[in-house]
PDB file of C-alpha atoms in Angstrom:
ATOM      1  CA  UNK B   1      24.550 -19.280  18.829  1.00 50.00           C
ATOM      2  CA  UNK B   2      22.244 -16.285  18.636  1.00 60.00           C
ATOM      3  CA  UNK B   3      23.766 -12.840  18.497  1.00 84.00           C
ATOM      4  CA  UNK B   4      23.527 -10.776  21.666  1.00 84.00           C
ATOM      5  CA  UNK B   5      24.505  -7.400  23.008  1.00 84.00           C
ATOM      6  CA  UNK B   6      28.023  -7.097  24.321  1.00 86.00           C
ATOM      7  CA  UNK B   7      27.271  -5.819  27.833  1.00 88.00           C
ATOM      8  CA  UNK B   8      28.309  -7.018  31.315  1.00 88.00           C
ATOM      9  CA  UNK B   9      26.191  -9.745  32.858  1.00 87.00           C
ATOM     10  CA  UNK B  10      24.914  -7.784  35.879  1.00 89.00           C
ATOM     11  CA  UNK B  11      21.566  -7.678  37.653  1.00 89.00           C
ATOM     12  CA  UNK B  12      21.137  -3.986  36.842  1.00 91.00           C
ATOM     13  CA  UNK B  13      21.640  -4.683  33.135  1.00 89.00           C
ATOM     14  CA  UNK B  14      19.216  -7.613  33.355  1.00 91.00           C
ATOM     15  CA  UNK B  15      16.509  -5.420  34.903  1.00 91.00           C
ATOM     16  CA  UNK B  16      17.059  -2.676  32.329  1.00 92.00           C
ATOM     17  CA  UNK B  17      16.983  -5.089  29.386  1.00 92.00           C
ATOM     18  CA  UNK B  18      13.812  -6.762  30.632  1.00 91.00           C
ATOM     19  CA  UNK B  19      12.124  -3.360  30.848  1.00 92.00           C
ATOM     20  CA  UNK B  20      13.306  -2.445  27.329  1.00 91.00           C
ATOM     21  CA  UNK B  21      12.194  -5.852  26.055  1.00 91.00           C
ATOM     22  CA  UNK B  22       8.737  -5.349  27.559  1.00 92.00           C
ATOM     23  CA  UNK B  23       8.549  -1.887  25.974  1.00 92.00           C
ATOM     24  CA  UNK B  24       9.630  -3.328  22.604  1.00 92.00           C
ATOM     25  CA  UNK B  25       6.883  -5.991  22.768  1.00 92.00           C
ATOM     26  CA  UNK B  26       4.293  -3.278  23.476  1.00 93.00           C
ATOM     27  CA  UNK B  27       5.700  -1.306  20.542  1.00 92.00           C
ATOM     28  CA  UNK B  28       5.380  -4.384  18.339  1.00 93.00           C
ATOM     29  CA  UNK B  29       1.715  -4.754  19.277  1.00 94.00           C
ATOM     30  CA  UNK B  30       1.045  -1.068  18.597  1.00 94.00           C
ATOM     31  CA  UNK B  31       2.801  -1.196  15.232  1.00 94.00           C
ATOM     32  CA  UNK B  32       0.816  -4.291  14.298  1.00 94.00           C
ATOM     33  CA  UNK B  33      -2.424  -2.477  15.231  1.00 94.00           C
ATOM     34  CA  UNK B  34      -1.314   0.539  13.198  1.00 95.00           C
ATOM     35  CA  UNK B  35      -0.546  -1.673  10.204  1.00 95.00           C
ATOM     36  CA  UNK B  36      -4.026  -3.232  10.352  1.00 95.00           C
ATOM     37  CA  UNK B  37      -5.670   0.218  10.656  1.00 95.00           C
ATOM     38  CA  UNK B  38      -3.660   1.549   7.691  1.00 96.00           C
ATOM     39  CA  UNK B  39      -4.543  -1.464   5.582  1.00 95.00           C
ATOM     40  CA  UNK B  40      -8.237  -0.989   6.396  1.00 95.00           C
ATOM     41  CA  UNK B  41      -8.121   2.684   5.453  1.00 95.00           C
ATOM     42  CA  UNK B  42      -6.223   1.918   2.226  1.00 95.00           C
ATOM     43  CA  UNK B  43      -8.885  -0.626   1.299  1.00 95.00           C
ATOM     44  CA  UNK B  44     -11.652   1.921   1.905  1.00 95.00           C
ATOM     45  CA  UNK B  45      -9.986   4.702  -0.080  1.00 95.00           C
ATOM     46  CA  UNK B  46      -9.000   2.308  -2.908  1.00 95.00           C
ATOM     47  CA  UNK B  47     -12.612   1.200  -3.308  1.00 95.00           C
ATOM     48  CA  UNK B  48     -13.798   4.838  -3.381  1.00 95.00           C
ATOM     49  CA  UNK B  49     -11.066   5.801  -5.865  1.00 95.00           C
ATOM     50  CA  UNK B  50     -11.956   2.888  -8.155  1.00 96.00           C
ATOM     51  CA  UNK B  51     -15.619   3.917  -8.206  1.00 95.00           C
ATOM     52  CA  UNK B  52     -14.710   7.554  -8.845  1.00 95.00           C
ATOM     53  CA  UNK B  53     -12.429   6.616 -11.775  1.00 94.00           C
ATOM     54  CA  UNK B  54     -15.263   4.636 -13.325  1.00 95.00           C
ATOM     55  CA  UNK B  55     -17.663   7.543 -12.791  1.00 94.00           C
ATOM     56  CA  UNK B  56     -15.089   9.957 -14.204  1.00 93.00           C
ATOM     57  CA  UNK B  57     -14.571   7.860 -17.339  1.00 93.00           C
ATOM     58  CA  UNK B  58     -18.310   7.626 -17.928  1.00 93.00           C
ATOM     59  CA  UNK B  59     -18.752  11.390 -17.430  1.00 91.00           C
ATOM     60  CA  UNK B  60     -15.908  12.225 -19.809  1.00 90.00           C
ATOM     61  CA  UNK B  61     -17.257   9.824 -22.434  1.00 91.00           C
ATOM     62  CA  UNK B  62     -20.700  11.504 -22.101  1.00 90.00           C
ATOM     63  CA  UNK B  63     -19.132  14.985 -22.331  1.00 87.00           C
ATOM     64  CA  UNK B  64     -17.215  14.043 -25.518  1.00 86.00           C
ATOM     65  CA  UNK B  65     -20.414  12.631 -27.041  1.00 87.00           C
ATOM     66  CA  UNK B  66     -22.253  15.922 -26.497  1.00 83.00           C
ATOM     67  CA  UNK B  67     -19.226  17.864 -27.688  1.00 81.00           C
ATOM     68  CA  UNK B  68     -19.242  15.853 -30.920  1.00 83.00           C
ATOM     69  CA  UNK B  69     -22.904  16.803 -31.372  1.00 83.00           C
ATOM     70  CA  UNK B  70     -22.125  20.489 -30.772  1.00 79.00           C
ATOM     71  CA  UNK B  71     -19.267  20.360 -33.290  1.00 77.00           C
ATOM     72  CA  UNK B  72     -21.525  18.661 -35.815  1.00 80.00           C
ATOM     73  CA  UNK B  73     -24.411  21.117 -35.407  1.00 76.00           C
ATOM     74  CA  UNK B  74     -22.550  24.404 -34.858  1.00 72.00           C
ATOM     75  CA  UNK B  75     -18.983  23.907 -36.090  1.00 74.00           C
ATOM     76  CA  UNK B  76     -15.606  24.123 -34.386  1.00 79.00           C
ATOM     77  CA  UNK B  77     -15.318  27.934 -34.430  1.00 77.00           C
ATOM     78  CA  UNK B  78     -18.655  28.423 -32.665  1.00 74.00           C
ATOM     79  CA  UNK B  79     -17.744  25.816 -30.040  1.00 69.00           C
ATOM     80  CA  UNK B  80     -14.370  27.432 -29.421  1.00 69.00           C
ATOM     81  CA  UNK B  81     -15.984  30.881 -28.971  1.00 70.00           C
ATOM     82  CA  UNK B  82     -18.518  29.424 -26.511  1.00 67.00           C
ATOM     83  CA  UNK B  83     -15.764  27.617 -24.575  1.00 67.00           C
ATOM     84  CA  UNK B  84     -13.631  30.766 -24.305  1.00 63.00           C
ATOM     85  CA  UNK B  85     -16.592  32.785 -23.001  1.00 62.00           C
ATOM     86  CA  UNK B  86     -17.214  30.358 -20.115  1.00 64.00           C
ATOM     87  CA  UNK B  87     -15.315  31.295 -16.955  1.00 62.00           C
ATOM     88  CA  UNK B  88     -15.925  28.970 -13.996  1.00 63.00           C
ATOM     89  CA  UNK B  89     -14.204  31.146 -11.375  1.00 69.00           C
ATOM     90  CA  UNK B  90     -13.398  28.010  -9.471  1.00 73.00           C
ATOM     91  CA  UNK B  91     -11.956  28.156  -5.966  1.00 83.00           C
ATOM     92  CA  UNK B  92     -10.002  25.195  -4.622  1.00 84.00           C
ATOM     93  CA  UNK B  93      -9.741  24.769  -0.876  1.00 89.00           C
ATOM     94  CA  UNK B  94      -7.262  22.293   0.603  1.00 89.00           C
ATOM     95  CA  UNK B  95      -7.404  21.347   4.245  1.00 92.00           C
ATOM     96  CA  UNK B  96      -5.827  18.479   6.148  1.00 92.00           C
ATOM     97  CA  UNK B  97      -6.806  15.710   8.542  1.00 93.00           C
ATOM     98  CA  UNK B  98      -4.726  13.130  10.358  1.00 93.00           C
ATOM     99  CA  UNK B  99      -5.129   9.357  10.315  1.00 93.00           C
ATOM    100  CA  UNK B 100      -2.748   7.314  12.450  1.00 90.00           C
ATOM    101  CA  UNK B 101      -0.202  10.111  12.186  1.00 90.00           C
ATOM    102  CA  UNK B 102      -0.565  10.398   8.396  1.00 93.00           C
ATOM    103  CA  UNK B 103      -1.597  13.807   7.051  1.00 94.00           C
ATOM    104  CA  UNK B 104      -4.383  13.355   4.490  1.00 94.00           C
ATOM    105  CA  UNK B 105      -5.696  16.171   2.255  1.00 93.00           C
ATOM    106  CA  UNK B 106      -9.280  17.361   2.089  1.00 92.00           C
ATOM    107  CA  UNK B 107      -9.951  18.978  -1.276  1.00 90.00           C
ATOM    108  CA  UNK B 108     -13.027  21.056  -2.047  1.00 87.00           C
ATOM    109  CA  UNK B 109     -13.731  22.936  -5.274  1.00 85.00           C
ATOM    110  CA  UNK B 110     -16.370  25.679  -5.551  1.00 82.00           C
ATOM    111  CA  UNK B 111     -17.739  27.455  -8.612  1.00 74.00           C
ATOM    112  CA  UNK B 112     -19.738  30.577  -9.316  1.00 69.00           C
ATOM    113  CA  UNK B 113     -23.439  29.970 -10.074  1.00 65.00           C
ATOM    114  CA  UNK B 114     -23.802  28.035 -13.318  1.00 61.00           C
ATOM    115  CA  UNK B 115     -25.076  30.091 -16.218  1.00 62.00           C
ATOM    116  CA  UNK B 116     -24.011  30.144 -19.891  1.00 58.00           C
ATOM    117  CA  UNK B 117     -21.824  33.145 -20.656  1.00 57.00           C
ATOM    118  CA  UNK B 118     -22.661  33.011 -24.404  1.00 55.00           C
ATOM    119  CA  UNK B 119     -25.734  34.063 -26.322  1.00 52.00           C
ATOM    120  CA  UNK B 120     -28.294  31.943 -28.135  1.00 52.00           C
ATOM    121  CA  UNK B 121     -26.873  32.550 -31.623  1.00 55.00           C
ATOM    122  CA  UNK B 122     -24.803  29.627 -32.967  1.00 56.00           C
ATOM    123  CA  UNK B 123     -25.218  27.697 -29.704  1.00 60.00           C
ATOM    124  CA  UNK B 124     -27.484  24.915 -28.513  1.00 65.00           C
ATOM    125  CA  UNK B 125     -28.376  22.346 -25.915  1.00 77.00           C
ATOM    126  CA  UNK B 126     -25.378  20.100 -26.675  1.00 78.00           C
ATOM    127  CA  UNK B 127     -23.022  22.944 -25.715  1.00 73.00           C
ATOM    128  CA  UNK B 128     -24.941  23.596 -22.492  1.00 73.00           C
ATOM    129  CA  UNK B 129     -24.924  19.932 -21.440  1.00 79.00           C
ATOM    130  CA  UNK B 130     -21.185  19.626 -22.271  1.00 78.00           C
ATOM    131  CA  UNK B 131     -20.463  22.559 -19.963  1.00 77.00           C
ATOM    132  CA  UNK B 132     -22.552  21.134 -17.115  1.00 80.00           C
ATOM    133  CA  UNK B 133     -20.854  17.720 -17.355  1.00 83.00           C
ATOM    134  CA  UNK B 134     -17.382  19.247 -17.443  1.00 83.00           C
ATOM    135  CA  UNK B 135     -18.234  21.296 -14.360  1.00 82.00           C
ATOM    136  CA  UNK B 136     -19.368  18.168 -12.502  1.00 86.00           C
ATOM    137  CA  UNK B 137     -16.320  16.290 -13.765  1.00 89.00           C
ATOM    138  CA  UNK B 138     -14.003  18.869 -12.207  1.00 87.00           C
ATOM    139  CA  UNK B 139     -15.627  18.187  -8.827  1.00 88.00           C
ATOM    140  CA  UNK B 140     -15.005  14.461  -9.346  1.00 91.00           C
ATOM    141  CA  UNK B 141     -11.384  15.143 -10.305  1.00 90.00           C
ATOM    142  CA  UNK B 142     -10.858  17.156  -7.109  1.00 91.00           C
ATOM    143  CA  UNK B 143     -12.304  14.323  -5.012  1.00 92.00           C
ATOM    144  CA  UNK B 144     -10.239  11.747  -6.850  1.00 94.00           C
ATOM    145  CA  UNK B 145      -7.069  13.818  -6.356  1.00 92.00           C
ATOM    146  CA  UNK B 146      -7.815  13.891  -2.598  1.00 94.00           C
ATOM    147  CA  UNK B 147      -8.110  10.096  -2.543  1.00 95.00           C
ATOM    148  CA  UNK B 148      -5.049   9.463  -4.729  1.00 95.00           C
ATOM    149  CA  UNK B 149      -2.772  11.672  -2.615  1.00 95.00           C
ATOM    150  CA  UNK B 150      -4.156  10.133   0.535  1.00 95.00           C
ATOM    151  CA  UNK B 151      -3.499   6.623  -0.795  1.00 96.00           C
ATOM    152  CA  UNK B 152       0.050   7.550  -1.783  1.00 96.00           C
ATOM    153  CA  UNK B 153       0.783   8.805   1.718  1.00 96.00           C
ATOM    154  CA  UNK B 154      -0.897   5.843   3.434  1.00 97.00           C
ATOM    155  CA  UNK B 155       1.041   3.339   1.314  1.00 96.00           C
ATOM    156  CA  UNK B 156       4.295   5.115   2.132  1.00 96.00           C
ATOM    157  CA  UNK B 157       3.426   5.000   5.850  1.00 96.00           C
ATOM    158  CA  UNK B 158       2.474   1.325   5.812  1.00 95.00           C
ATOM    159  CA  UNK B 159       5.770   0.451   4.126  1.00 95.00           C
ATOM    160  CA  UNK B 160       7.587   2.333   6.845  1.00 95.00           C
ATOM    161  CA  UNK B 161       5.502   0.586   9.529  1.00 95.00           C
ATOM    162  CA  UNK B 162       6.230  -2.849   8.049  1.00 95.00           C
ATOM    163  CA  UNK B 163       9.960  -2.111   7.991  1.00 95.00           C
ATOM    164  CA  UNK B 164       9.804  -1.160  11.686  1.00 93.00           C
ATOM    165  CA  UNK B 165       7.777  -4.280  12.479  1.00 94.00           C
ATOM    166  CA  UNK B 166      10.308  -6.496  10.711  1.00 94.00           C
ATOM    167  CA  UNK B 167      13.226  -4.790  12.433  1.00 93.00           C
ATOM    168  CA  UNK B 168      11.614  -5.256  15.837  1.00 92.00           C
ATOM    169  CA  UNK B 169      10.469  -8.813  15.257  1.00 91.00           C
ATOM    170  CA  UNK B 170      13.513 -10.164  13.431  1.00 91.00           C
ATOM    171  CA  UNK B 171      16.440  -8.118  14.806  1.00 90.00           C
ATOM    172  CA  UNK B 172      15.715  -6.145  17.946  1.00 90.00           C
ATOM    173  CA  UNK B 173      13.615  -8.645  19.911  1.00 92.00           C
ATOM    174  CA  UNK B 174      15.795 -11.716  19.187  1.00 91.00           C
ATOM    175  CA  UNK B 175      18.906  -9.720  20.075  1.00 91.00           C
ATOM    176  CA  UNK B 176      17.510  -8.602  23.404  1.00 90.00           C
ATOM    177  CA  UNK B 177      15.967 -11.984  24.179  1.00 91.00           C
ATOM    178  CA  UNK B 178      19.314 -13.708  23.578  1.00 91.00           C
ATOM    179  CA  UNK B 179      21.086 -11.136  25.752  1.00 92.00           C
ATOM    180  CA  UNK B 180      18.546 -11.557  28.583  1.00 92.00           C
ATOM    181  CA  UNK B 181      18.944 -15.335  28.440  1.00 90.00           C
ATOM    182  CA  UNK B 182      22.737 -15.056  28.466  1.00 92.00           C
ATOM    183  CA  UNK B 183      22.726 -12.682  31.466  1.00 91.00           C
ATOM    184  CA  UNK B 184      20.249 -14.894  33.344  1.00 90.00           C
ATOM    185  CA  UNK B 185      22.329 -17.992  32.684  1.00 89.00           C
ATOM    186  CA  UNK B 186      25.553 -16.179  33.671  1.00 89.00           C
ATOM    187  CA  UNK B 187      23.999 -14.903  36.931  1.00 88.00           C
ATOM    188  CA  UNK B 188      22.603 -18.352  37.737  1.00 85.00           C
ATOM    189  CA  UNK B 189      25.993 -19.887  37.080  1.00 87.00           C
ATOM    190  CA  UNK B 190      27.613 -17.348  39.386  1.00 84.00           C
ATOM    191  CA  UNK B 191      25.021 -18.077  42.075  1.00 82.00           C
ATOM    192  CA  UNK B 192      25.633 -21.816  41.779  1.00 83.00           C
ATOM    193  CA  UNK B 193      29.364 -21.262  41.972  1.00 80.00           C
ATOM    194  CA  UNK B 194      29.003 -19.009  45.004  1.00 75.00           C
ATOM    195  CA  UNK B 195      26.740 -21.548  46.708  1.00 79.00           C
ATOM    196  CA  UNK B 196      29.214 -24.310  45.939  1.00 73.00           C
ATOM    197  CA  UNK B 197      32.075 -22.270  47.363  1.00 75.00           C
ATOM    198  CA  UNK B 198      30.007 -21.490  50.446  1.00 76.00           C
ATOM    199  CA  UNK B 199      29.198 -25.169  51.021  1.00 75.00           C
ATOM    200  CA  UNK B 200      32.812 -26.173  50.522  1.00 74.00           C
ATOM    201  CA  UNK B 201      33.960 -23.491  52.982  1.00 74.00           C
ATOM    202  CA  UNK B 202      31.359 -24.663  55.491  1.00 70.00           C
ATOM    203  CA  UNK B 203      32.555 -28.290  55.026  1.00 67.00           C
ATOM    204  CA  UNK B 204      36.134 -27.297  55.720  1.00 68.00           C
ATOM    205  CA  UNK B 205      35.150 -25.459  58.884  1.00 66.00           C
ATOM    206  CA  UNK B 206      33.102 -28.414  60.106  1.00 62.00           C
ATOM    207  CA  UNK B 207      36.010 -30.740  59.379  1.00 64.00           C
ATOM    208  CA  UNK B 208      38.348 -28.499  61.314  1.00 65.00           C
ATOM    209  CA  UNK B 209      36.156 -27.479  64.239  1.00 64.00           C
ATOM    210  CA  UNK B 210      33.291 -29.946  64.232  1.00 60.00           C
ATOM    211  CA  UNK B 211      29.637 -29.240  63.359  1.00 60.00           C
ATOM    212  CA  UNK B 212      28.751 -25.586  63.867  1.00 53.00           C
TER     213      UNK B 212
END
């Protein structure tokens, strides 16, 4: 026998439970739609993040290749001096947007106009290109961070949504459906019993007084 709520089998309770059951079914549909929307957004962001990671790895490999050239041509000390003289003056702006109730970050990084802060002595093209690539890489890292945090929050929300779906579908709805059936059957049984009693009473009166 299915579990049910322990409440009196009355018409008022039956009406209330049917309304709550209808509301729960609507909630189930909405949660299912939310789950599908979240999964779609996760798929989109995952694809973007995968492409960005690949781009980031290629950019870093390229930057290290030019850095190796700079070290070979100019030496470690000259490269360290050039690196210390470069100040990006970066500004990171973080805003927010909402998707299906989930707060997602919007990250933007801005730099001062690009120009080498070191002189021409003991420097060269490899140093310049390394600096340009690193600058572009920081922009990629900011975009990737935006996607990674967004994915983390979306995954947490979809897990919560799936738990609610399972609770509604496997616990709440069966419990209320069983209770509604029980109340309906109890009320029908009471109606049949009342009708039987009424017919029996009518039969007794007819036997005593003749047909009415």
